[in-house]
Amino acid sequence: MAFNQLAKDRPRLLIVGGGYVGFTLAQKLQTRIKESGGVVTVVDPNPYMTYLPFLPEVSAGNIEARSAVIPHRQHLADCELITGRVESIDHANRTVTVHGIDEGPEFELTYDEIVLAGGSNTRTFPIPGLADKAIGMKTIEEAVSVRNWVLERIEVASLTNDEDEKRKALTFIVVGGGYAGSETIAELEDMARSAVQRNDLLKVSDLRFVLVEAMGRIMPEVSEDRAEKVVAEMRARGIEVLLNTSLSEVDGDLVKLINMQDKSPAGEMATDTLIWTAGVQAASFAKNSDLPIDDRGRVRVGADLRVTGNDGPFEGAWAAGDIAAVPDLTGAGPGGFCVPNAQHAVRQAATMAKNIMAAHKGEPLEDYYHENLGSVAGLGLYKGAATIRGIDLGGLPAWAMHRLYHGYAIPTVERKVRVFTEWGVNLLFGRDTTPLRHLRDPRRAFQKAAGADVPAEKASL
């Protein structure tokens, strides 16, 4: 559908973002809005929703990449879908400016109601050299690239006689000890261990995994006691956990560390692999709007999920998920707001769907209220950590709960079946540790065959 063929004569509910909130909301409302004579329009630069809790498992090869994403066009068939970015919002005139991907057209789109569901982006800091060296763990493409890169570094290390180069290739640093970082380093170490055990030229002791965390503990989502046990278990596996430590500079392949307590140098190490998972921030497009945002760039909303300023709610404007400062009525959230996680986002979308339909009928709106039941994390095969209603679990029980919960939570029956099937195949036949080469430069083989001057491969993510 060309942009000039978009609906112009029907009331439009515009959803900006097709992640947890946007996808769930669109799925719940698409048929009802269509039957009432309106249209649900979803704008997102990706044609799919990414199930973020599965990124560490994708990076470790437990799940195929496509099984961790849910395609919009397959599951939002009654929606109007636009693969592009919302650059600015003029709510006073109910208009947004949309830019198509890959230098696509820029055009204005009108709406009757708008939902800001743009989620969050990776948060970085002005560390010299970081942008040139590191990779995140926020997109499916990053997870796939990290998997193949780690396995490729193992193959490269197995064929070098230079001990310094070997040590650099087999040193893997993850910055950020939240759920994303802890799960990523644990899953990658588990995969790398399996890969090295299949390689007669290397030993497991050749691997070096380092988790760098600026705070004095990891995984704030679980109890402090459980977090300390996870650190002990990681160190028993040979994973170095450096607390109260951060990066001061990245100079080529050399990562320099700093002690966060006294700001003194905390050592340095050479590596080919630097993965950044040190937090997220609200998507920035909301700043280019006339809607109220807080000092952290989040859209201000009331407990009923309507965008709310100093003078009250903005009619026809809603927001939820990571991009919104949603009040946590349980009183448990930091600063009085819901933490940015999938558990809240999906439930907020369900509440918003009810409220949007209630608003159309002139009925009272419902406040969002959800008590966090707990958290689960997978830390490699048969390893995990969980805090459920104040009860701490580790090892196999926590790992099983992690898989059961997220296998259930990923949207659509089709994706659930794919995920559980892949888990079953891996348990039966073992983990696949085959790297797919040249994903970063897939035309390389053809260019060489065609006689082009192909530069030497570079050891860089």
GROMACS .gro file of C-alpha atoms in nm, residues 172-448:
model
  277
  172PHE     CA    1   3.438  -1.148   2.598
  173ILE     CA    2   3.328  -0.843   2.799
  174VAL     CA    3   2.968  -0.755   2.884
  175VAL     CA    4   2.898  -0.416   3.043
  176GLY     CA    5   2.584  -0.394   3.257
  177GLY     CA    6   2.474  -0.636   3.526
  178GLY     CA    7   2.098  -0.606   3.497
  179TYR     CA    8   1.886  -0.888   3.359
  180ALA     CA    9   1.997  -0.828   3.002
  181GLY     CA   10   2.369  -0.831   3.083
  182SER     CA   11   2.358  -1.117   3.333
  183GLU     CA   12   2.153  -1.340   3.106
  184THR     CA   13   2.362  -1.250   2.801
  185ILE     CA   14   2.700  -1.332   2.955
  186ALA     CA   15   2.571  -1.651   3.120
  187GLU     CA   16   2.408  -1.780   2.801
  188LEU     CA   17   2.711  -1.690   2.588
  189GLU     CA   18   2.950  -1.860   2.831
  190ASP     CA   19   2.735  -2.173   2.820
  191MET     CA   20   2.739  -2.171   2.439
  192ALA     CA   21   3.112  -2.097   2.417
  193ARG     CA   22   3.188  -2.379   2.659
  194SER     CA   23   2.999  -2.624   2.433
  195ALA     CA   24   3.176  -2.492   2.123
  196VAL     CA   25   3.523  -2.524   2.277
  197GLN     CA   26   3.451  -2.875   2.402
  198ARG     CA   27   3.395  -2.969   2.036
  199ASN     CA   28   3.724  -2.810   1.928
  200ASP     CA   29   4.036  -3.020   1.994
  201LEU     CA   30   4.262  -2.715   1.958
  202LEU     CA   31   4.123  -2.525   2.258
  203LYS     CA   32   4.045  -2.576   2.626
  204VAL     CA   33   3.754  -2.434   2.824
  205SER     CA   34   4.010  -2.263   3.048
  206ASP     CA   35   4.118  -2.056   2.744
  207LEU     CA   36   3.785  -1.868   2.758
  208ARG     CA   37   3.758  -1.545   2.952
  209PHE     CA   38   3.420  -1.389   3.025
  210VAL     CA   39   3.402  -1.060   3.217
  211LEU     CA   40   3.087  -0.889   3.351
  212VAL     CA   41   3.137  -0.520   3.434
  213GLU     CA   42   2.879  -0.354   3.660
  214ALA     CA   43   2.896   0.004   3.791
  215MET     CA   44   2.683  -0.066   4.098
  216GLY     CA   45   2.767  -0.282   4.398
  217ARG     CA   46   2.533  -0.564   4.293
  218ILE     CA   47   2.383  -0.723   3.984
  219MET     CA   48   2.022  -0.804   3.888
  220PRO     CA   49   1.825  -0.553   4.098
  221GLU     CA   50   1.507  -0.731   3.984
  222VAL     CA   51   1.574  -1.022   4.226
  223SER     CA   52   1.652  -1.019   4.596
  224GLU     CA   53   1.999  -0.917   4.707
  225ASP     CA   54   2.060  -1.263   4.853
  226ARG     CA   55   1.972  -1.430   4.523
  227ALA     CA   56   2.187  -1.179   4.331
  228GLU     CA   57   2.485  -1.263   4.551
  229LYS     CA   58   2.429  -1.633   4.488
  230VAL     CA   59   2.421  -1.567   4.112
  231VAL     CA   60   2.754  -1.385   4.137
  232ALA     CA   61   2.902  -1.679   4.330
  233GLU     CA   62   2.768  -1.924   4.072
  234MET     CA   63   2.905  -1.716   3.784
  235ARG     CA   64   3.247  -1.697   3.944
  236ALA     CA   65   3.241  -2.073   4.001
  237ARG     CA   66   3.188  -2.107   3.625
  238GLY     CA   67   3.492  -1.889   3.563
  239ILE     CA   68   3.301  -1.571   3.479
  240GLU     CA   69   3.472  -1.265   3.626
  241VAL     CA   70   3.222  -1.029   3.789
  242LEU     CA   71   3.363  -0.680   3.846
  243LEU     CA   72   3.132  -0.476   4.070
  244ASN     CA   73   3.161  -0.099   4.131
  245THR     CA   74   3.348  -0.088   3.800
  246SER     CA   75   3.285   0.084   3.469
  247LEU     CA   76   3.460   0.177   3.144
  248SER     CA   77   3.675   0.487   3.133
  249GLU     CA   78   3.794   0.451   2.772
  250VAL     CA   79   3.802   0.210   2.480
  251ASP     CA   80   4.125   0.250   2.285
  252GLY     CA   81   4.099   0.023   1.982
  253ASP     CA   82   4.097  -0.329   2.124
  254LEU     CA   83   4.200  -0.213   2.471
  255VAL     CA   84   3.925  -0.163   2.727
  256LYS     CA   85   4.023   0.055   3.024
  257LEU     CA   86   3.831   0.022   3.350
  258ILE     CA   87   3.765   0.263   3.637
  259ASN     CA   88   3.668   0.202   4.000
  260MET     CA   89   3.336   0.382   4.054
  261GLN     CA   90   3.393   0.432   4.427
  262ASP     CA   91   3.718   0.628   4.418
  263LYS     CA   92   3.748   0.689   4.040
  264SER     CA   93   4.087   0.520   4.031
  265PRO     CA   94   4.206   0.304   3.737
  266ALA     CA   95   4.080  -0.055   3.770
  267GLY     CA   96   4.291  -0.228   3.507
  268GLU     CA   97   4.263  -0.288   3.135
  269MET     CA   98   4.221  -0.581   2.899
  270ALA     CA   99   4.235  -0.644   2.526
  271THR     CA  100   3.928  -0.790   2.359
  272ASP     CA  101   3.763  -0.838   2.023
  273THR     CA  102   3.417  -0.846   2.184
  274LEU     CA  103   3.253  -0.569   2.388
  275ILE     CA  104   2.878  -0.597   2.452
  276TRP     CA  105   2.692  -0.302   2.607
  277THR     CA  106   2.376  -0.370   2.810
  278ALA     CA  107   2.397  -0.087   3.066
  279GLY     CA  108   2.041   0.040   3.054
  280VAL     CA  109   1.773   0.186   2.830
  281GLN     CA  110   1.608   0.524   2.777
  282ALA     CA  111   1.269   0.628   2.642
  283ALA     CA  112   1.244   0.655   2.263
  284SER     CA  113   1.326   1.011   2.165
  285PHE     CA  114   1.053   1.095   1.912
  286ALA     CA  115   0.814   1.211   2.186
  287LYS     CA  116   1.043   1.509   2.247
  288ASN     CA  117   0.941   1.639   1.903
  289SER     CA  118   0.580   1.685   2.007
  290ASP     CA  119   0.347   1.915   2.195
  291LEU     CA  120   0.271   1.645   2.451
  292PRO     CA  121   0.413   1.668   2.807
  293ILE     CA  122   0.730   1.474   2.895
  294ASP     CA  123   0.921   1.444   3.221
  295ASP     CA  124   1.288   1.510   3.291
  296ARG     CA  125   1.379   1.159   3.173
  297GLY     CA  126   1.213   1.204   2.834
  298ARG     CA  127   0.909   0.990   2.920
  299VAL     CA  128   0.557   1.090   2.828
  300ARG     CA  129   0.358   1.195   3.133
  301VAL     CA  130   0.045   0.987   3.184
  302GLY     CA  131  -0.217   0.933   3.450
  303ALA     CA  132  -0.297   0.599   3.608
  304ASP     CA  133  -0.568   0.551   3.343
  305LEU     CA  134  -0.291   0.577   3.076
  306ARG     CA  135  -0.417   0.900   2.922
  307VAL     CA  136  -0.143   1.151   2.846
  308THR     CA  137  -0.174   1.403   3.128
  309GLY     CA  138  -0.020   1.747   3.176
  310ASN     CA  139  -0.044   2.006   3.451
  311ASP     CA  140  -0.394   2.100   3.337
  312GLY     CA  141  -0.526   1.748   3.310
  313PRO     CA  142  -0.557   1.480   3.040
  314PHE     CA  143  -0.500   1.547   2.671
  315GLU     CA  144  -0.805   1.426   2.486
  316GLY     CA  145  -0.732   1.152   2.232
  317ALA     CA  146  -0.377   1.085   2.353
  318TRP     CA  147  -0.258   0.771   2.533
  319ALA     CA  148   0.080   0.624   2.624
  320ALA     CA  149   0.222   0.317   2.797
  321GLY     CA  150   0.530   0.099   2.820
  322ASP     CA  151   0.891   0.213   2.840
  323ILE     CA  152   0.819   0.549   2.677
  324ALA     CA  153   0.567   0.648   2.944
  325ALA     CA  154   0.597   0.749   3.310
  326VAL     CA  155   0.314   0.527   3.433
  327PRO     CA  156   0.230   0.571   3.803
  328ASP     CA  157   0.283   0.252   4.004
  329LEU     CA  158  -0.019   0.246   4.234
  330THR     CA  159   0.131  -0.040   4.436
  331GLY     CA  160   0.400   0.199   4.561
  332ALA     CA  161   0.674  -0.049   4.473
  333GLY     CA  162   0.814   0.123   4.164
  334PRO     CA  163   1.122   0.344   4.185
  335GLY     CA  164   1.020   0.709   4.202
  336GLY     CA  165   0.657   0.601   4.211
  337PHE     CA  166   0.655   0.475   3.850
  338CYS     CA  167   0.631   0.133   3.688
  339VAL     CA  168   0.964  -0.018   3.591
  340PRO     CA  169   1.021  -0.058   3.214
  341ASN     CA  170   0.963  -0.429   3.159
  342ALA     CA  171   0.750  -0.659   2.945
  343GLN     CA  172   0.533  -0.767   3.236
  344HIS     CA  173   0.402  -0.413   3.284
  345ALA     CA  174   0.389  -0.324   2.914
  346VAL     CA  175   0.163  -0.612   2.811
  347ARG     CA  176  -0.073  -0.557   3.105
  348GLN     CA  177  -0.082  -0.182   3.045
  349ALA     CA  178  -0.183  -0.252   2.685
  350ALA     CA  179  -0.472  -0.467   2.805
  351THR     CA  180  -0.591  -0.193   3.042
  352MET     CA  181  -0.554   0.068   2.769
  353ALA     CA  182  -0.762  -0.139   2.526
  354LYS     CA  183  -1.047  -0.146   2.780
  355ASN     CA  184  -1.013   0.226   2.848
  356ILE     CA  185  -1.012   0.328   2.482
  357MET     CA  186  -1.333   0.136   2.420
  358ALA     CA  187  -1.483   0.272   2.743
  359ALA     CA  188  -1.394   0.628   2.641
  360HIS     CA  189  -1.571   0.574   2.307
  361LYS     CA  190  -1.884   0.471   2.499
  362GLY     CA  191  -1.858   0.746   2.758
  363GLU     CA  192  -1.799   0.495   3.038
  364PRO     CA  193  -1.563   0.532   3.337
  365LEU     CA  194  -1.197   0.447   3.285
  366GLU     CA  195  -0.995   0.194   3.482
  367ASP     CA  196  -0.666   0.274   3.655
  368TYR     CA  197  -0.370   0.050   3.581
  369TYR     CA  198  -0.271  -0.155   3.884
  370HIS     CA  199  -0.047  -0.458   3.886
  371GLU     CA  200   0.154  -0.615   4.166
  372ASN     CA  201   0.476  -0.762   4.031
  373LEU     CA  202   0.460  -1.137   4.088
  374GLY     CA  203   0.835  -1.173   4.059
  375SER     CA  204   1.117  -1.214   3.812
  376VAL     CA  205   1.278  -1.508   3.633
  377ALA     CA  206   1.608  -1.530   3.447
  378GLY     CA  207   1.779  -1.798   3.241
  379LEU     CA  208   2.155  -1.822   3.299
  380GLY     CA  209   2.247  -2.104   3.064
  381LEU     CA  210   2.119  -2.458   3.021
  382TYR     CA  211   1.958  -2.582   3.347
  383LYS     CA  212   2.073  -2.267   3.530
  384GLY     CA  213   1.855  -1.978   3.641
  385ALA     CA  214   1.752  -1.731   3.908
  386ALA     CA  215   1.405  -1.630   4.019
  387THR     CA  216   1.222  -1.441   4.291
  388ILE     CA  217   0.851  -1.531   4.297
  389ARG     CA  218   0.636  -1.359   4.560
  390GLY     CA  219   0.940  -1.319   4.780
  391ILE     CA  220   1.057  -1.679   4.737
  392ASP     CA  221   1.405  -1.719   4.587
  393LEU     CA  222   1.482  -2.002   4.349
  394GLY     CA  223   1.795  -2.100   4.160
  395GLY     CA  224   1.932  -2.372   3.936
  396LEU     CA  225   1.698  -2.611   3.752
  397PRO     CA  226   1.367  -2.496   3.912
  398ALA     CA  227   1.436  -2.130   3.824
  399TRP     CA  228   1.549  -2.224   3.472
  400ALA     CA  229   1.232  -2.428   3.418
  401MET     CA  230   1.014  -2.141   3.543
  402HIS     CA  231   1.197  -1.901   3.312
  403ARG     CA  232   1.124  -2.117   3.009
  404LEU     CA  233   0.765  -2.191   3.105
  405TYR     CA  234   0.685  -1.827   3.178
  406HIS     CA  235   0.841  -1.679   2.865
  407GLY     CA  236   0.721  -1.965   2.644
  408TYR     CA  237   0.372  -1.880   2.765
  409ALA     CA  238   0.420  -1.502   2.751
  410ILE     CA  239   0.545  -1.469   2.393
  411PRO     CA  240   0.245  -1.360   2.181
  412THR     CA  241   0.058  -1.590   1.941
  413VAL     CA  242   0.015  -1.967   1.951
  414GLU     CA  243   0.226  -2.003   1.639
  415ARG     CA  244   0.534  -1.849   1.806
  416LYS     CA  245   0.480  -2.050   2.125
  417VAL     CA  246   0.485  -2.372   1.923
  418ARG     CA  247   0.802  -2.268   1.739
  419VAL     CA  248   0.984  -2.180   2.061
  420PHE     CA  249   0.892  -2.495   2.254
  421THR     CA  250   0.975  -2.709   1.950
  422GLU     CA  251   1.321  -2.556   1.916
  423TRP     CA  252   1.388  -2.599   2.286
  424GLY     CA  253   1.287  -2.964   2.256
  425VAL     CA  254   1.510  -3.025   1.952
  426ASN     CA  255   1.808  -2.866   2.128
  427LEU     CA  256   1.753  -3.075   2.441
  428LEU     CA  257   1.735  -3.387   2.225
  429PHE     CA  258   2.028  -3.324   1.991
  430GLY     CA  259   2.236  -3.066   2.178
  431ARG     CA  260   2.310  -2.703   2.108
  432ASP     CA  261   2.401  -2.603   1.752
  433THR     CA  262   2.736  -2.419   1.766
  434THR     CA  263   2.784  -2.362   1.394
  435PRO     CA  264   2.878  -2.002   1.310
  436LEU     CA  265   2.730  -1.851   0.994
  437ARG     CA  266   3.011  -1.658   0.834
  438HIS     CA  267   3.000  -1.327   0.646
  439LEU     CA  268   2.658  -1.220   0.772
  440ARG     CA  269   2.807  -0.871   0.808
  441ASP     CA  270   2.916  -0.878   0.443
  442PRO     CA  271   2.699  -1.133   0.255
  443ARG     CA  272   2.807  -1.011  -0.093
  444ARG     CA  273   3.170  -1.097  -0.026
  445ALA     CA  274   3.168  -1.438  -0.200
  446PHE     CA  275   2.993  -1.300  -0.510
  447GLN     CA  276   3.224  -1.001  -0.532
  448LYS     CA  277   3.530  -1.229  -0.524
   0.00000   0.00000   0.00000
